[in-house]
Amino acid sequence: MSDHLSSYEPKNAFSKWMDSRLPVMRMMHGQFVDFPTPRNLNYMWTFGGILTFMLMVQIVSGLVLSMHYQASDADAFNSVEAIRRDVNYGWLLRNIHAVGASMFFFAVYLHMARGLYYGSYKAPREILWILGVIIFLLMMATGFMGYALVWGQMSFWGVTVITNLFSAIPLVGGAITKWLWGGYSVSGVTLNRFFSLHFLLPFVITGVVMLHIWALHVVGQNNPTGLDIKTKSDSVPMLPFAIMKDAFALAMFVLIYAWFIFFVPNYLGDADNYIEANPLSTPPHIVPEWYFLPFYAILRSIPSKLGGVVMMFGSIALLAFLPWLDTSNVRSAKYRPKFKWFLWAFFFSVIALGYLGGKPAEGSYVIWSRVFTAYYFIFFLVIMPVLGLIEKPLKLPNSIMDAVLGGGGPMAGSAAAAAPEKR
Amino acid sequence: MGYLVDTVLIYFEEAVLASETKMRSAGTATGQHGAAGDQAEPTRRDFITTAALGWAGVGGAISLWPFIQQMNPDASTQALSSTEVDLAPIKEGQAITVLWRGKPVFIRNRTKDEIAKAKETPLASLNDKTAENGALPERATADDANRVKKGKENWLVLVGICTHLGCIPKGQSLADARGDFGGYFCPCHGSHYDTSGRIRKGPAPRNLEVPPYEFVSDTKIKIG
Ligand code: HEM
Ligand code: FES
């Protein structure tokens, strides 16, 4: 894909003048108009565009919220209430931002599941994948600090529990937590720095997203067959094909998003967060936002403090090593009859962990959390490396075009050759 | 400073020399004069380049310090740190919570029964065998005697923060669940503390901390 040249032709005098000085239109045209996309992409490939959209929504809505928000322990909670009740359209902006965070994570989980299923992390997409893991980590940090800003009971105690994770680090843990808090406990000082960072991180994410897309456009998109684009007939130009599909998916996504914003804005939140933070009383049942629950379940399933923290961060860090943990040279799970089922079991485990993370840490909930946590790690550390060596994959189609036409062998090959060029 | 200036000057001097050498050798294209001289010179240049970069690196690292240090609690936060509490109104079996350095401190007037239970617990059955009492040496054991003041065994004073992930354990009010050992129970992830505030069951690694405090009169303590 890196050898793909833009077919951009400046039409008028100004664009010609511009093109020989800053060829930004040429670049955009090459990367987002006539860029070759595999012709067999399904709807799972629309989440990248949706995520880009959500990032912009969060930045724009966050920027206007920050014009009314006060980052101090005395005023934060009331300023959010004022946004909801007094500020013109504040209720809408706040709902857009709060629900937006959930939708953002919903999309990123599907985006990542897509990558796992179709082997998008394998060569030559390792850097692309690792940049994705970095974005995911930054998103988690941003979401966590954003939730703190509301300064309700869940905000406060969520921050307390999560920052205390660092106290598990041997020797320096205590000093690190004190440094993070800027005091001896979570306080307005902590809130203030979280606001600064919550404002900053989305722009850092934007930077990493640019690298992510750059890396994508160097190696090209993966597709449901996991095969490379070999001939021109395997691909279609991004505009109109991929762009129209993305636009339709985005419209459907926004429909769901809007339903949450206008009808059930608090469905995904926690009622306790409408009680102002009180450092003297812990709510009986602390739960993070839904998108952190699987990792929270892993944390709680380990009966040792340091162990729990290591496993929780480990479960995310592990993702960065997938390109080397998976030993199979077939990308798509479609052609890996055994791996496919282990992978579905993995998806089930993550959802189960999400459910268990929201339940009290007692009795059978703990036992099941341990079972699914164990599978999470076994899947990556044992099944992935071993299965790749012993599994016999299904026969791969000769090309993307063959897969689309449903055949294999010479017949399909000639059909591909005869297919009319789409441009 | 002088050293830095010298280093930079030498660096530029060397750079100029180097480019002159390069131009000369480029001029004589396949000239033999390259080999020996070119090999000797880069090592000297490399040394100076490395030294200069290293020096800049040290400067860069040092200038990070204020940016990191600003996040630590400042002197004014560290200073505001003692609270006096009148114990007279707390009857046997009752408890109150006060705030010290932004943290809750539990003060409990223990019953005879609670004291007896705490005293007879053998050290071997404790998860954390150290006193966690700032007033005592680090190696002091977690016997009940090391968790309270001599002659004032009924007063248990603890930082009311679970040593797991910082929730506030239940057990201060009479209606609270006190866990399997009759002291405190942390509902966040299920840690049980006994009547001396020692961890007995659950993920918390350490006993509840005993803050530094002293009796300023018979019924008054000063924490901090
Ligand atoms: C990656 C993008 C972002 C994510 C995932 C995110 C996430 C969040 C979350 C989860 C909350 C708490 C929502 C609630 O329950 O009310 C929040 C609040 C907030 N965010 Fe963001 N945010 C993002 C970008 C931004 C940006 C760029 C700004 C500022 C320029 C910003 C400013 C704020 C403010 C002022 C609040 C507090 C007001 C409120 O809670 O409604 N956010 N954010
Ligand atoms: S914070 Fe008390 S058990 Fe986790």
Coordinates of C-alpha atoms and ligand atoms in Angstrom, one line a residue, chain B residues 162 164-167 186 188-191 203, ligand 2:
Chain B
C162 CA -8.3 -0.4 54.6
H164 CA -5.9 -3.1 50.7
L165 CA -7.2 -0.4 48.4
G166 CA -8.2 2.4 50.7
C167 CA -11.9 2.0 51.5
C186 CA -14.1 -3.8 54.7
C188 CA -15.0 -3.4 49.1
H189 CA -13.2 -6.6 48.7
G190 CA -13.9 -8.5 51.9
S191 CA -11.1 -7.8 54.4
P203 CA -6.9 -9.4 50.5
Ligands
FES2 S1 -10.2 -1.9 50.1 FE1 -10.8 -3.0 51.8 S2 -10.9 -4.9 51.0 FE2 -10.2 -3.8 49.3

